[in-house]
Coordinates of C-alpha atoms in Angstrom, one line a residue:
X1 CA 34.0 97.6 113.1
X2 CA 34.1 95.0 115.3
X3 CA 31.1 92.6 116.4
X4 CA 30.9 89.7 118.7
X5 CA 28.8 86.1 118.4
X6 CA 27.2 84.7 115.3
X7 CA 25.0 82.2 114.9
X8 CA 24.1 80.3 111.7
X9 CA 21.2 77.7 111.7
X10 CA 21.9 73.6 111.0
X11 CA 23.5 73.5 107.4
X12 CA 24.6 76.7 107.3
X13 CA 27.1 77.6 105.5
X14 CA 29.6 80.4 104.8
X15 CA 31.0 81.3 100.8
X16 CA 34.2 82.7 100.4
X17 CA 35.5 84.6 97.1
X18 CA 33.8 86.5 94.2
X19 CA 32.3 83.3 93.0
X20 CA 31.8 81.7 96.0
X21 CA 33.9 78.8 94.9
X22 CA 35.3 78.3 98.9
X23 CA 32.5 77.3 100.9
X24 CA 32.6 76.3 105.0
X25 CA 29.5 74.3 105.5
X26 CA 28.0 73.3 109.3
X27 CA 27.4 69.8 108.9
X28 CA 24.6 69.2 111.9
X29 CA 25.8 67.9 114.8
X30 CA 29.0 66.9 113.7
X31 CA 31.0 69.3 112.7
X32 CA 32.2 72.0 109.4
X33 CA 33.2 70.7 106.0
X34 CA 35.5 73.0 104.2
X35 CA 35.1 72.3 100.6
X36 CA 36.1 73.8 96.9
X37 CA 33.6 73.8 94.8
X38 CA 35.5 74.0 91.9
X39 CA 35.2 71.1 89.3
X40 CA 38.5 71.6 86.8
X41 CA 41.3 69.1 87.5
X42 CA 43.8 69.6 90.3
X43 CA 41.6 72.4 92.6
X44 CA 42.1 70.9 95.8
X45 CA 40.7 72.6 99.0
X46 CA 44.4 74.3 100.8
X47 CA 44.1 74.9 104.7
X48 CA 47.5 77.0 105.3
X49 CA 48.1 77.8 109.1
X50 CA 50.3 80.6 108.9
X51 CA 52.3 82.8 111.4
X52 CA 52.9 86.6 111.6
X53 CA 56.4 86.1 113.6
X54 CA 59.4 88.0 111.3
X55 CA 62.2 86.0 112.9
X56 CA 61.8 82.2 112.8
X57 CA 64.6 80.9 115.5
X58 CA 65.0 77.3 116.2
X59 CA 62.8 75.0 117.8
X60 CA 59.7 78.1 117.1
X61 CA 56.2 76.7 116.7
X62 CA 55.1 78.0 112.8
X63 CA 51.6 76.1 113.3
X64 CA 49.7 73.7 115.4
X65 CA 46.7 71.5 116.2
X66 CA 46.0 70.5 119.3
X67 CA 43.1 68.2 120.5
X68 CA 41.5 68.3 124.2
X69 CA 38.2 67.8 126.1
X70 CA 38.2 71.3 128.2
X71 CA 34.4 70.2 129.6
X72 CA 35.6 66.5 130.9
X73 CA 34.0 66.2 134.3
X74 CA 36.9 64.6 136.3
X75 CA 39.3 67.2 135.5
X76 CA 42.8 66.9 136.3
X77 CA 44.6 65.3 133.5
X78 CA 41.7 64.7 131.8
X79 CA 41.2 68.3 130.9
X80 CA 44.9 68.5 129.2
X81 CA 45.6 68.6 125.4
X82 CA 45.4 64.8 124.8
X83 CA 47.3 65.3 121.3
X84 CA 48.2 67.5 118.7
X85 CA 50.5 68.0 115.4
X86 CA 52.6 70.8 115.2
X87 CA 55.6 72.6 112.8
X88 CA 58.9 73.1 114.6
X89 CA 61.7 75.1 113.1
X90 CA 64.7 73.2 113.1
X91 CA 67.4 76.3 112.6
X92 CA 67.0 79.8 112.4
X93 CA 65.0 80.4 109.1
X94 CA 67.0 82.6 106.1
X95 CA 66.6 83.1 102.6
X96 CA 68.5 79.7 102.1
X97 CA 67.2 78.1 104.9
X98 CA 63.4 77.0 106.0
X99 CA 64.2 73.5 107.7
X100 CA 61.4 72.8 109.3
X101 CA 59.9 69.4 111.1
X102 CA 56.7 67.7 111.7
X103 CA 56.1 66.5 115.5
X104 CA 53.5 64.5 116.6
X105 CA 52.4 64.7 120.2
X106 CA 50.4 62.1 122.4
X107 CA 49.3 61.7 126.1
X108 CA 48.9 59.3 128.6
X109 CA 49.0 61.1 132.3
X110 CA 50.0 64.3 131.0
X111 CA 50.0 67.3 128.6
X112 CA 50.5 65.7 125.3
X113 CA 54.9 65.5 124.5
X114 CA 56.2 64.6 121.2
X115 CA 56.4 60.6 120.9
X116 CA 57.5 61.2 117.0
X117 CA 58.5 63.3 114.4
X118 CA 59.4 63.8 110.6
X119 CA 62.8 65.9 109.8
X120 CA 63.2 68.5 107.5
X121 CA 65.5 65.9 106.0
X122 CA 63.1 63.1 106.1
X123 CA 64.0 61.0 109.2
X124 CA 61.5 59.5 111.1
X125 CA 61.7 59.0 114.9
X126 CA 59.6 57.3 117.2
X127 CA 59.7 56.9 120.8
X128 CA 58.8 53.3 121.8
X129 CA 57.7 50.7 119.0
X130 CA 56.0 50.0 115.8
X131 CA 53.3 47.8 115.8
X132 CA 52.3 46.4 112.2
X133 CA 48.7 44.9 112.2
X134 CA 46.8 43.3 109.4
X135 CA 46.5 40.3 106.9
X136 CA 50.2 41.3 105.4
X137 CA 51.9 43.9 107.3
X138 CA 54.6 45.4 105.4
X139 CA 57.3 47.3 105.9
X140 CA 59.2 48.5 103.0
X141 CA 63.2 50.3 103.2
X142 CA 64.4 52.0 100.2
X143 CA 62.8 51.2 96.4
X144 CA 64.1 49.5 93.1
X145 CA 66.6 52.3 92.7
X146 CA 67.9 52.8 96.1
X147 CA 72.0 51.8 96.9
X148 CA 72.7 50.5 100.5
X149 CA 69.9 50.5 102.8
X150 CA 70.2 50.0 106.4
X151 CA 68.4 49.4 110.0
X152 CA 70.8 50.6 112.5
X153 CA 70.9 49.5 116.4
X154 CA 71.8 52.3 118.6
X155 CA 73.8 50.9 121.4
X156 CA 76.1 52.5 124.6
X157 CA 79.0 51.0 123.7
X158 CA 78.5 49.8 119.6
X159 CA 76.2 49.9 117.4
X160 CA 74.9 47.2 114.9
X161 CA 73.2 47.4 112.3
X162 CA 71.2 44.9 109.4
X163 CA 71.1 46.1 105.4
X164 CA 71.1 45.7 102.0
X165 CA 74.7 45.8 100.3
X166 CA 73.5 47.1 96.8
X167 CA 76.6 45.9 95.0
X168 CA 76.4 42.8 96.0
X169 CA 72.9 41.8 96.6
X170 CA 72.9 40.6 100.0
X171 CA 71.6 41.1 103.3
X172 CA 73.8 41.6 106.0
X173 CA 73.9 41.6 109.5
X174 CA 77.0 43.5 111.3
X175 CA 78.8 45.6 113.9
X176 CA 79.1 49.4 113.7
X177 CA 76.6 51.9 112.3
X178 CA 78.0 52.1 108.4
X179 CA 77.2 49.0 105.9
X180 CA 80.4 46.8 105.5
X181 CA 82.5 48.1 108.5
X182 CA 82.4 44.6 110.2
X183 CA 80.0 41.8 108.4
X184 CA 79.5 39.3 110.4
X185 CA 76.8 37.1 108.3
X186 CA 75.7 37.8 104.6
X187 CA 72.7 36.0 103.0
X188 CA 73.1 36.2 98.8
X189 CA 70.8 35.9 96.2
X190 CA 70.4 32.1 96.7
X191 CA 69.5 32.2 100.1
X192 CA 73.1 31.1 100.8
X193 CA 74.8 32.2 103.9
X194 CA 78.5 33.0 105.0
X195 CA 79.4 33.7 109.1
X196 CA 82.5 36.1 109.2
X197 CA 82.9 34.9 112.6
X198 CA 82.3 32.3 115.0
X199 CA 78.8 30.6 115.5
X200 CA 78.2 29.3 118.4
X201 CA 75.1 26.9 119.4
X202 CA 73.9 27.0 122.9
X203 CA 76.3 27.6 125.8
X204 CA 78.5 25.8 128.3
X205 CA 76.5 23.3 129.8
X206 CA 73.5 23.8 127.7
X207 CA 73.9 22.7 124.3
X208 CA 71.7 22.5 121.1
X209 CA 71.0 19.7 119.0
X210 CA 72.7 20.9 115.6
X211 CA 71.9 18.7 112.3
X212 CA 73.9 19.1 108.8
X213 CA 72.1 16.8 106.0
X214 CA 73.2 16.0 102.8
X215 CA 72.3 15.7 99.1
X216 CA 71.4 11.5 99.6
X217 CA 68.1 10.8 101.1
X218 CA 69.1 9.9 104.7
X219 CA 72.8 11.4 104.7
X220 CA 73.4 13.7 107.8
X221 CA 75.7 14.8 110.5
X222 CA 74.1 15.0 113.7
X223 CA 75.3 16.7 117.0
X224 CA 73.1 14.9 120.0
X225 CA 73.8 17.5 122.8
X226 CA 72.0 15.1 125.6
X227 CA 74.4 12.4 124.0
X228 CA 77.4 14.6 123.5
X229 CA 78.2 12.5 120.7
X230 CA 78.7 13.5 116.4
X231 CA 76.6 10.7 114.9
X232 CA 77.1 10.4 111.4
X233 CA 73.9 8.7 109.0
X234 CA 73.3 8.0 112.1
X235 CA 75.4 5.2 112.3
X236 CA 79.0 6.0 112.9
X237 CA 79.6 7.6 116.4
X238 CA 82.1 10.0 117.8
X239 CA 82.4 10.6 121.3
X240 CA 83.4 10.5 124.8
X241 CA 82.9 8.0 127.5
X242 CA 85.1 9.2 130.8
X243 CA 87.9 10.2 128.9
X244 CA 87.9 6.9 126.3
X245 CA 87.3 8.0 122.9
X246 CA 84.2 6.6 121.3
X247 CA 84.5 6.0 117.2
X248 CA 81.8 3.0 116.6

């Protein structure tokens, strides 16, 4: 039989199960606490949002939460789900198949729209950036057992990418989307560094002091770009005067 509104006082709360061991509990003027009141080891409290649908086809909704403020005075967009979490099917389901992903939906002038998500296969995308706050912010790829790792830089005409070469213990910074296709600088163990390719320092007309010291206290090789001279110790001088070469 059905029956409409009920009304429990503050601290009320509702028991579910012969022994009452599921209990939701008004906590006043804040919200409901859903709690197992179990004390063995390994009895957490399992919220499973299910749905009745027999045919899961891609991109269906399985669950969802969504957050909104329905009463806000100024309406508009204001009155919109603001944000919310939901299961998406990635495929039709089967008995070998259930690949599902997490999405994660925000708003700013609008109903909320997914800015990330979490693949079935455990690929994380985000629309705009990650911010890192704190003391030590950081970000960890891979683990002690991982092979290659990799950052990859989606571009419209090539893609780069920076990574971890496993095999060889270095970090390495290069064209294309796969680890080794075209290297272009490698950092080793020992902090040591090898350019595949040209470096270049500054450009035409704009130039970069560039300074190459050596194992003796005060040994160097020095390019002055407002002299436009290689200066050696400091001392010895190659360059151009009009088009007389210098060597003092």
């Amino acid at each position: 039989a059905e029956w409409s509104d009920l009304y429990l006082a503050d601290g009320g709360i509702v028991y579910f199960g012969n022994d009452q061991d599921i209990r939701l509990t008004h906590n006043a003027d804040k919200g409901l606490i859903l709690k197992h009141s179990a004390t063995a080891d390994d009895k957490p409290v399992s919220l499973t949002l299910q749905t009745g649908e027999t045919d899961i086809a891609a991109s269906d909704v399985i669950g969802k939460i969504d957050f909104q403020a329905p009463d806000e005075g100024t309406g508009t967009d204001a009155i919109l789900v603001a944000a919310g979490i939901e299961a998406v099917s990635e495929g039709d389901f089967s008995s070998s198949n259930n690949a599902t992903k997490l999405s994660f939906k925000t708003a700013a002038s609008e109903a909320a729209s997914e800015k990330m998500s979490l693949s079935s296969a455990g690929l994380l995308t985000v629309t705009g950036g990650i911010t890192m706050t704190g003391t030590t912010p950081t970000l960890t790829i891979g683990d002690a057992g991982a092979e290659d790792t990799r950052i990859v830089f989606d571009g419209n005409a090539q893609d780069f990418h920076i990574g971890l070469d496993d095999s060889a213990d270095d970090l390495v910074i290069g064209v294309g989307s796969a680890l080794g296709t075209t290297t272009a600088l490698a950092i080793d163990e020992n902090a040591g560094s090898t350019f595949s390719g040209t470096v270049t320092v500054g450009v035409d007309d704009t130039g970069k002091d560039v300074k190459f010291f050596g194992a003796t206290s005060g040994s160097f090789m020095l390019w002055d770009e407002s002299e436009d001279t290689l200066q050696v110790d400091g001392d010895t001088i190659f360059g151009e005067s009009g088009t007389t070469t210098l060597i003092r």
